[in-house]
Coordinates of C-alpha atoms in Angstrom, one line a residue:
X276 CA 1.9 -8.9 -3.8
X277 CA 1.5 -6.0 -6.1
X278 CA 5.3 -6.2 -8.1
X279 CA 3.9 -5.6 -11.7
X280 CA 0.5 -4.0 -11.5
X281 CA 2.0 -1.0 -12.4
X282 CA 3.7 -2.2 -15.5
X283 CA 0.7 -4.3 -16.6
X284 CA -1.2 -1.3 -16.1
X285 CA 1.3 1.1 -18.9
X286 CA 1.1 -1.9 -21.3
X287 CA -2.8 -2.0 -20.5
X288 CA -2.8 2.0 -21.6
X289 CA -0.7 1.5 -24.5
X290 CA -3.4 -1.4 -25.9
X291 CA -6.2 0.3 -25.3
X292 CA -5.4 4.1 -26.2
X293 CA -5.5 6.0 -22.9
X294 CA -5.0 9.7 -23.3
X295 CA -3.0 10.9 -20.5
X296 CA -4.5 14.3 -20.5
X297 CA -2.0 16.7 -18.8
X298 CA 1.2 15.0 -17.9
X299 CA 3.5 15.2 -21.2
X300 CA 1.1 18.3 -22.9
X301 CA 1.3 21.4 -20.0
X302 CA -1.8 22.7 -21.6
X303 CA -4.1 20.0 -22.5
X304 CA -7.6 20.3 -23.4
X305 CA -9.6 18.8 -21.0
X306 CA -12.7 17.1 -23.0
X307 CA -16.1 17.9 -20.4
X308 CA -17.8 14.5 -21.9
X309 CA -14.9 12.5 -21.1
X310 CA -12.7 14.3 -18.1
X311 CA -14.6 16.0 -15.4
X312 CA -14.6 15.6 -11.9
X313 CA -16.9 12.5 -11.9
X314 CA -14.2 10.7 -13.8
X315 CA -11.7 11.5 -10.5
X316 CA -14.6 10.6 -8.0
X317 CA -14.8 7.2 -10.1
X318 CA -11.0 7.0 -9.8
X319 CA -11.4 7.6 -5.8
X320 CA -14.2 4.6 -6.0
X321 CA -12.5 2.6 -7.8
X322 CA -9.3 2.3 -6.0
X323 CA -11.7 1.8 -3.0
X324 CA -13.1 -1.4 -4.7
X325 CA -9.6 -2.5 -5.3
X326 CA -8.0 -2.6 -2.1
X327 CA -11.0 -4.5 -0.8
X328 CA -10.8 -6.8 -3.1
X329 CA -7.5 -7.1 -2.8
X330 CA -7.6 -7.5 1.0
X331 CA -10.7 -9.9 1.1
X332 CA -9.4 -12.2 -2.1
X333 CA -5.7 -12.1 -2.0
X334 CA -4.6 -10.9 1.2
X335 CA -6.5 -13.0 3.2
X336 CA -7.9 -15.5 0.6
X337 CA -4.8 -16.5 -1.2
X338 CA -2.9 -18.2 2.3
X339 CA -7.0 -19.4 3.3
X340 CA -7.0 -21.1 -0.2
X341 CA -3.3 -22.9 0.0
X342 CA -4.1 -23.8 3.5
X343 CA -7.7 -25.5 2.5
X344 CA -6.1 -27.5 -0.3
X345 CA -3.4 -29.0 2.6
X346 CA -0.7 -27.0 1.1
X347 CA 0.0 -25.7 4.6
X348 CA 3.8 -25.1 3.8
X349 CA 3.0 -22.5 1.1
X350 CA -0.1 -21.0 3.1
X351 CA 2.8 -19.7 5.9
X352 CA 5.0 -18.0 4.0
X353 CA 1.9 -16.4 1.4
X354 CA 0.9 -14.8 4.6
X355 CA 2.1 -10.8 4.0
X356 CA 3.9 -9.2 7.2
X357 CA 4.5 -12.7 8.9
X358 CA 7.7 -11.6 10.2
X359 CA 6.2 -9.2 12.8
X360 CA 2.8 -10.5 13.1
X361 CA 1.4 -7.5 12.2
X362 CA -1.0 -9.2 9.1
X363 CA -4.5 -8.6 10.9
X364 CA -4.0 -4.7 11.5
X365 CA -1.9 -3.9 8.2
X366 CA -5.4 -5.4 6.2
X367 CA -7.6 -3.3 8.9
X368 CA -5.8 -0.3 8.2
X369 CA -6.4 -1.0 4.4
X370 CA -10.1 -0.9 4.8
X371 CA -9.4 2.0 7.0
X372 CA -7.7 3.9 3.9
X373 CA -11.5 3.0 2.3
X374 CA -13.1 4.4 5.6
X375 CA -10.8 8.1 4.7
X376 CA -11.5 8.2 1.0
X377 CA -15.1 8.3 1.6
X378 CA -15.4 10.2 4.8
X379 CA -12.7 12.8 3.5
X380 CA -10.6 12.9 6.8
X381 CA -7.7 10.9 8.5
X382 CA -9.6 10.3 11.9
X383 CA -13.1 8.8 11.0
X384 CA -15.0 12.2 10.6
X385 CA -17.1 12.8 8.5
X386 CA -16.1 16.2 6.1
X387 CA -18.4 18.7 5.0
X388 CA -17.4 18.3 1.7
X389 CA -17.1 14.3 1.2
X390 CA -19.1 11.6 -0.1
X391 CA -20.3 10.3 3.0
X392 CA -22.1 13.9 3.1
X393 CA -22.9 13.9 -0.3
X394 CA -24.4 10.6 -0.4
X395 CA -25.9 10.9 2.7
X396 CA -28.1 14.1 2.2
X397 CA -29.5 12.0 -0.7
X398 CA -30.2 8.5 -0.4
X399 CA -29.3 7.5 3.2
X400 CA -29.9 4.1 2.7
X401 CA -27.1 3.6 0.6
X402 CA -24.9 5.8 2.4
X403 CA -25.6 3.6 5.9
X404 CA -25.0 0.7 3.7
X405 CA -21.4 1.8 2.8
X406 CA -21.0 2.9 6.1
X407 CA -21.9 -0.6 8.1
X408 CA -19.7 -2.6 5.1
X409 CA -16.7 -0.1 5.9
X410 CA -17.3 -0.6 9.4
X411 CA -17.9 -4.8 8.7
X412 CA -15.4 -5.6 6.7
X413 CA -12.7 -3.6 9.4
X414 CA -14.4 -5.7 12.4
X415 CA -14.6 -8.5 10.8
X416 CA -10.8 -8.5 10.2
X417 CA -9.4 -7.6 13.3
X418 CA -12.0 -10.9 15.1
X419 CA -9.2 -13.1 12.8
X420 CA -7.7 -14.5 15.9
X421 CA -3.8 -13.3 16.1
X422 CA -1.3 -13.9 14.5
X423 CA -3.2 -14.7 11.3
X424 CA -0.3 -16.9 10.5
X425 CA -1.6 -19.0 13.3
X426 CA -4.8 -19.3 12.5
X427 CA -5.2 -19.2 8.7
X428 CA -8.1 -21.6 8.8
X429 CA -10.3 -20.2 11.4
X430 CA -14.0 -19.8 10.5
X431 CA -13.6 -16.1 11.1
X432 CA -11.0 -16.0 8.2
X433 CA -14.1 -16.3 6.3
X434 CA -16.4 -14.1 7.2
X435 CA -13.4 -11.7 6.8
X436 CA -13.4 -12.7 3.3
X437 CA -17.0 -12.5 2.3
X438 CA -17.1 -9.1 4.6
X439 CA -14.9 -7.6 2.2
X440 CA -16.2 -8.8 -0.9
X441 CA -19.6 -7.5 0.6
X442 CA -17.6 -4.4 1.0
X443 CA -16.6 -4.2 -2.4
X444 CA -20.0 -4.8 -4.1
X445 CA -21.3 -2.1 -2.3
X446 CA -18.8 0.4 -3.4
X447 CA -20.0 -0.7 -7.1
X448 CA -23.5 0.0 -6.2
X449 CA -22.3 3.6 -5.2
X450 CA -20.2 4.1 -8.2
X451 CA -23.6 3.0 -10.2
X452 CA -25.6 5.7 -8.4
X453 CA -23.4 8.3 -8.9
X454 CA -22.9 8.1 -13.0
X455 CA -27.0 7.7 -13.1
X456 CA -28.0 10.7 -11.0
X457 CA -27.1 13.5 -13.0
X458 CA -28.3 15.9 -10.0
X459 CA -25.3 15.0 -8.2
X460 CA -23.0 14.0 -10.3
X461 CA -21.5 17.6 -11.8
X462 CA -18.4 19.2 -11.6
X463 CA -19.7 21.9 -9.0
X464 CA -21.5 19.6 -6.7
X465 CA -17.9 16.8 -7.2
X466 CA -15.3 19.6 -7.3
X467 CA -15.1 20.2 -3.5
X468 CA -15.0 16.7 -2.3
X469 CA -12.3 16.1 -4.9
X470 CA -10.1 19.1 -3.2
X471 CA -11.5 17.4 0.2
X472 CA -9.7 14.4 -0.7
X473 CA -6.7 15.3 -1.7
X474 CA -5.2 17.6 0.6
X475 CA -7.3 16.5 3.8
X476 CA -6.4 12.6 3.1
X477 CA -4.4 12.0 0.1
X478 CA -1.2 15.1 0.8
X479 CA -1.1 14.6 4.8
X480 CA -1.1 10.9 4.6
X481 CA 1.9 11.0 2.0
X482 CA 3.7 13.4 4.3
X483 CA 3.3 11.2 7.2
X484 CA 4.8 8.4 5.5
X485 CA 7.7 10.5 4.5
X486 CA 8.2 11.8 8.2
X487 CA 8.2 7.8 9.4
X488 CA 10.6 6.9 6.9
X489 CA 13.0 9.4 7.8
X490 CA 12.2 8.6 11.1
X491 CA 12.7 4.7 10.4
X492 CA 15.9 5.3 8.5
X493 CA 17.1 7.2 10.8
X494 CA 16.7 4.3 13.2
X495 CA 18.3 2.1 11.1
X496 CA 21.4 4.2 11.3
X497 CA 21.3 4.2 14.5
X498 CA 21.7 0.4 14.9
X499 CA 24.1 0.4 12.3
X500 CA 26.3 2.9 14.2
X501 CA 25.5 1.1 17.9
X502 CA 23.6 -2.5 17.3
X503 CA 22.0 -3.6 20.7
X504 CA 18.8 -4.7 21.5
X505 CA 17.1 -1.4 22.0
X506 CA 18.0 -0.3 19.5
X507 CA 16.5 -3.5 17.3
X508 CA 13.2 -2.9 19.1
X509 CA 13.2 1.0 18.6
X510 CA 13.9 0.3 14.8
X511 CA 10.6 -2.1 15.1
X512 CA 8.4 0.4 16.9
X513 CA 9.6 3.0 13.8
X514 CA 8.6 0.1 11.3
X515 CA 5.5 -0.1 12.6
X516 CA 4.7 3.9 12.6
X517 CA 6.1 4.0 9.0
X518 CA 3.7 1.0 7.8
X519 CA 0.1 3.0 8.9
X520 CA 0.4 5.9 6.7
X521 CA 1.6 3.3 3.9
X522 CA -1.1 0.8 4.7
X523 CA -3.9 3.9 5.1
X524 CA -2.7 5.3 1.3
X525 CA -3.2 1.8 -0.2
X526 CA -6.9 3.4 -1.3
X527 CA -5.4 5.5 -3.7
X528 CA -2.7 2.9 -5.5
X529 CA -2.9 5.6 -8.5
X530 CA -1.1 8.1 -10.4
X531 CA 2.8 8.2 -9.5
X532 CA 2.6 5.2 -7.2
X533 CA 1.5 2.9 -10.1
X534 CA 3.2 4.8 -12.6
X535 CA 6.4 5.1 -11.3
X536 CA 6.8 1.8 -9.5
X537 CA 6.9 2.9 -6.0
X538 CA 4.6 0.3 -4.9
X539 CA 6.3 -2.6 -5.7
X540 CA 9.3 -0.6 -4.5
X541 CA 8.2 -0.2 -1.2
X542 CA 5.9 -3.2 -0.3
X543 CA 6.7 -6.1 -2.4
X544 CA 5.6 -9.5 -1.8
X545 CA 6.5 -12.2 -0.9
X546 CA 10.4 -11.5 -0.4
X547 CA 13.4 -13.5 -2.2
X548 CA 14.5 -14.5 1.6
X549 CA 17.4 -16.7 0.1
X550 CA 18.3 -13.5 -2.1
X551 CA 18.2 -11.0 1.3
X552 CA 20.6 -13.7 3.1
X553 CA 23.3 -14.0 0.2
X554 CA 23.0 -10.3 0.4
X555 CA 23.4 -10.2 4.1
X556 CA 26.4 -13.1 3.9
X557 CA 28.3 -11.2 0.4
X558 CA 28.0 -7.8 2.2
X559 CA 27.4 -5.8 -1.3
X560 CA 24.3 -3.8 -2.0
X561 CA 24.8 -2.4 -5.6
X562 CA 21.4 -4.8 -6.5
X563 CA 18.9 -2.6 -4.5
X564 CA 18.0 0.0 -7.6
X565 CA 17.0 -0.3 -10.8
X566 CA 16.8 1.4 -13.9
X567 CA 14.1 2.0 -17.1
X568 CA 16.3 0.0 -19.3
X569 CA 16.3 -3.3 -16.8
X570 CA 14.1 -6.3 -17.8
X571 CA 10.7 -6.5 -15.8
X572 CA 13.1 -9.8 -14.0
X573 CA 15.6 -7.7 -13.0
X574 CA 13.2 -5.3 -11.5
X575 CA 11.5 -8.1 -9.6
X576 CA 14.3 -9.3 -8.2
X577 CA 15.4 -5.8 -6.8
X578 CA 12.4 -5.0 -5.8
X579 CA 12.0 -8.4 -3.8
X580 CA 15.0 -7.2 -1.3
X581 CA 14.2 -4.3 -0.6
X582 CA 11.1 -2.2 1.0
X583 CA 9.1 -2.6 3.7
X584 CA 9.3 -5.9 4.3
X585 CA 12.8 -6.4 3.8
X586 CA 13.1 -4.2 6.9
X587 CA 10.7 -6.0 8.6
X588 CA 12.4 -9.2 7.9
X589 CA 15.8 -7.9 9.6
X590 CA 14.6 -6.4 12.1
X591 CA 11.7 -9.0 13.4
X592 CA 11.8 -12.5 14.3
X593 CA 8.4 -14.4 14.8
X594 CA 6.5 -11.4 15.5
X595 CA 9.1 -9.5 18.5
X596 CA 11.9 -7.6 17.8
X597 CA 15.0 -9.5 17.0
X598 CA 18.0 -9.4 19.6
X599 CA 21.8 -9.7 19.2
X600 CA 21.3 -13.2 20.3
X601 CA 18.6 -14.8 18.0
X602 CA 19.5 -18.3 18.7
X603 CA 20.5 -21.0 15.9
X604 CA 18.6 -21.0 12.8
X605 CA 17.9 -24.2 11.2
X606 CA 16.4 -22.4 8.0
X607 CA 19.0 -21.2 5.5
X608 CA 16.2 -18.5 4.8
X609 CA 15.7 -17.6 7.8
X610 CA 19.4 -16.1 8.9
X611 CA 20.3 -14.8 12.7
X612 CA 21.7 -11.4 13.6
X613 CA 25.2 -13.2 14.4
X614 CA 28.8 -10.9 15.6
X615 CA 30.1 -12.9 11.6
X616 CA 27.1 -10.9 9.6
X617 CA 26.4 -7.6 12.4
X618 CA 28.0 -5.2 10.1
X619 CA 26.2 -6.3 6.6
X620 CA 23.2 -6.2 8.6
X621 CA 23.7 -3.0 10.0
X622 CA 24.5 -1.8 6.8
X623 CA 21.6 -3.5 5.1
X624 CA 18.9 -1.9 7.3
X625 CA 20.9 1.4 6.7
X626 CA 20.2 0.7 3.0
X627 CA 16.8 -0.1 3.1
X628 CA 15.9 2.5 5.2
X629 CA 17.3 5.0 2.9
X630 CA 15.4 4.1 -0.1
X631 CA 11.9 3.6 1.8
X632 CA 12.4 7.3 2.7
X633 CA 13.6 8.2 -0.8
X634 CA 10.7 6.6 -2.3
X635 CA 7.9 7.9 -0.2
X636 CA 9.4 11.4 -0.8
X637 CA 9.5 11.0 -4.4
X638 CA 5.6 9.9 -4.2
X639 CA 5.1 12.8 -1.7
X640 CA 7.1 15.6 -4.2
X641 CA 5.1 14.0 -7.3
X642 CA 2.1 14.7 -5.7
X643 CA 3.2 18.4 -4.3
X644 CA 5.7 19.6 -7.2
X645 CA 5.9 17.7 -10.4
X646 CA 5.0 14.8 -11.9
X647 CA 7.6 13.5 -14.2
X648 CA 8.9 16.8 -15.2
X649 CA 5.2 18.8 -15.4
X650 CA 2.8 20.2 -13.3
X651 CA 2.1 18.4 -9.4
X652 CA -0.3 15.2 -9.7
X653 CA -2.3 16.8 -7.1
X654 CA -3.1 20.1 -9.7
X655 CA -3.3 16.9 -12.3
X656 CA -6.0 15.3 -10.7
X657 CA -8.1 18.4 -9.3
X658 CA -7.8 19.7 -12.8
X659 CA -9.6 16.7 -13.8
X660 CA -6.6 15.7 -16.6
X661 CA -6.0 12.1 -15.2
X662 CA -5.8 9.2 -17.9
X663 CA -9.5 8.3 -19.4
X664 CA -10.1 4.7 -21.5
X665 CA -11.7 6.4 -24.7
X666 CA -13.1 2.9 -25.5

């Protein structure tokens, strides 16, 4: 759903003069009026705001909007992890990612050093009132009755919707308190929930998603060495462990994600489903990876076979897992695991599983070691050298 953000957002830069304080310059000078740790806590917030907007209005609203206006057709297939029926807890678990940044843990704690704390030890009103729309927005979800699919026009669609929009007005309000309330809004009171954040939420979450892609690829290797139907199902269960650390990150869709295109890497959508099959039929996987010097189309269209739900799309069928036997297929977009196409498929999985793993390490190492050739992100970010609009 996400494929060009992340070049729209480098044009975006180019237009309006960012400074990218830190990541071609090894020793940049850090302005105090316009980089300091409130600028990263406003990063933190605004990423926040984004997913739930993204959640409430495209997500969820974009197959509720096509389905309202009779284009039922077009509603289906806008619906995002349809394959496995796994729609309603991949959107919870995005509000959940909300739920970490702000509580600075993994496990719905609240940290000592966080802004749940921070807010709360000074204006506890707004503080429950994040709280109860964090808490709303994620209940409100998972009462869509499942699969979403199946139910895109139920009347709790919508207050899923508004819930999240509710959400994300809220986190605006607590944006707008902290640039106004200069008691809490210094680098010494900011400083330890930024280092909170990042290596109590942002590091381990990127390390789990590179332990459940290995752990995914190496199940796709596994069926591609012995395909049967365990193994299809044991491929699914390491989908699904592999897509919670993804969807819990989706918070903090900045820095080398965006940047280097790892998003719309690993979690484009909606697929080119006739472009997976004549993959699947041809047998040749040299279109999987691109380049800097490829066209944004060429990009797109390698970045619509591959990823998350590529996987997901060989290795589910109508939310189970798939089985050596599928049946017959009347969709030529919708192609069975057959004993003609068992080895390409194999082999595709294999392939796909690969570069899931090698892109979440890539986000993991930019984070942890360097950032296109300098200093970690993480040392980027707590240093306080991110990108600022100077408009």
């Amino acid at each position: 759903m996400r494929k060009y953000f992340w070049m729209a957002a480098l044009l975006l830069s180019a237009t309006l003069g960012f400074t990218a304080c830190g990541e071609d310059d090894p020793d940049p000078v850090v302005d105090p009026e316009t980089s300091s740790a409130l600028v990263c806590v406003e990063q933190i917030i605004d990423g926040c705001m984004d997913i739930a907007n993204e959640v409430g209005n495209a997500k969820i609203g974009d197959p509720y909007d096509l389905f309202k206006s009779g284009r039922t057709t077009e509603a289906l297939y806008a619906v995002e992890s349809w394959y496995s029926w796994h729609s309603i807890d991949d959107y919870s678990n995005n509000i959940l990612s909300i739920r970490n940044a702000y509580f600075g843990t993994r496990n719905g704690s609240k940290a000592t050093h966080s802004l749940a704390t921070l807010i709360e030890g000074n204006n506890a009103s707004l503080d429950k009132q994040v709280r109860d729309a964090i808490t709303a927005a994620h209940d409100a979800i998972q009462n869509i009755p499942a699969p979403f699919r199946m139910n895109i026009g139920a009347p709790e669609v919508q207050t899923a919707m508004q819930a999240c929009n509710d959400l994300e007005e809220v986190l605006g309000n607590l944006k707008g308190y902290l640039q106004r309330t200069t008691a809490l809004n210094s680098n010494d009171a900011l400083q330890p929930i930024l280092n909170t954040y990042v290596n109590d939420v942002v590091l381990p979450t990127y390390k789990s998603l590179v332990d459940a892609n290995a752990a995914l690829y190496q199940a796709a290797q596994k069926f591609a060495q012995s395909p049967s139907n365990a193994n299809f199902k044991a491929a699914c269960e390491a989908w699904f462990d592999a897509r919670e650390p993804w969807e819990t990150s989706e918070a903090f869709l900045f820095g080398p994600v965006d940047a280097l295109g790892l998003d719309p890497n690993m979690d484009s959508w909606p697929l080119d489903q006739e472009a997976i099959v004549n993959i699947l039929n041809s047998g040749k996987f040299d279109d999987l990876t691109w380049s800097d010097g490829d066209s944004d189309d060429e990009i797109e269209a390698v970045q619509s076979v591959r990823g998350f739900h590529t996987m997901e799309f060989l290795i589910f069928k109508n939310g189970q897992a798939r089985t050596l036997n599928d049946g017959t297929s009347t969709d030529p977009a919708d192609l069975d695991y057959t004993n003609a196409n068992a080895k390409s498929w194999g082999n595709y999985m294999a392939q796909v599983g690969y570069l899931l793993q090698q892109d979440a390490t890539e986000l993991y190492n930019a984070w942890t070691r360097s950032y296109e050739g300098g200093k970690a992100y993480k040392d980027i970010f707590l240093n306080h050298e991110i990108e600022v609009d100077e408009e």
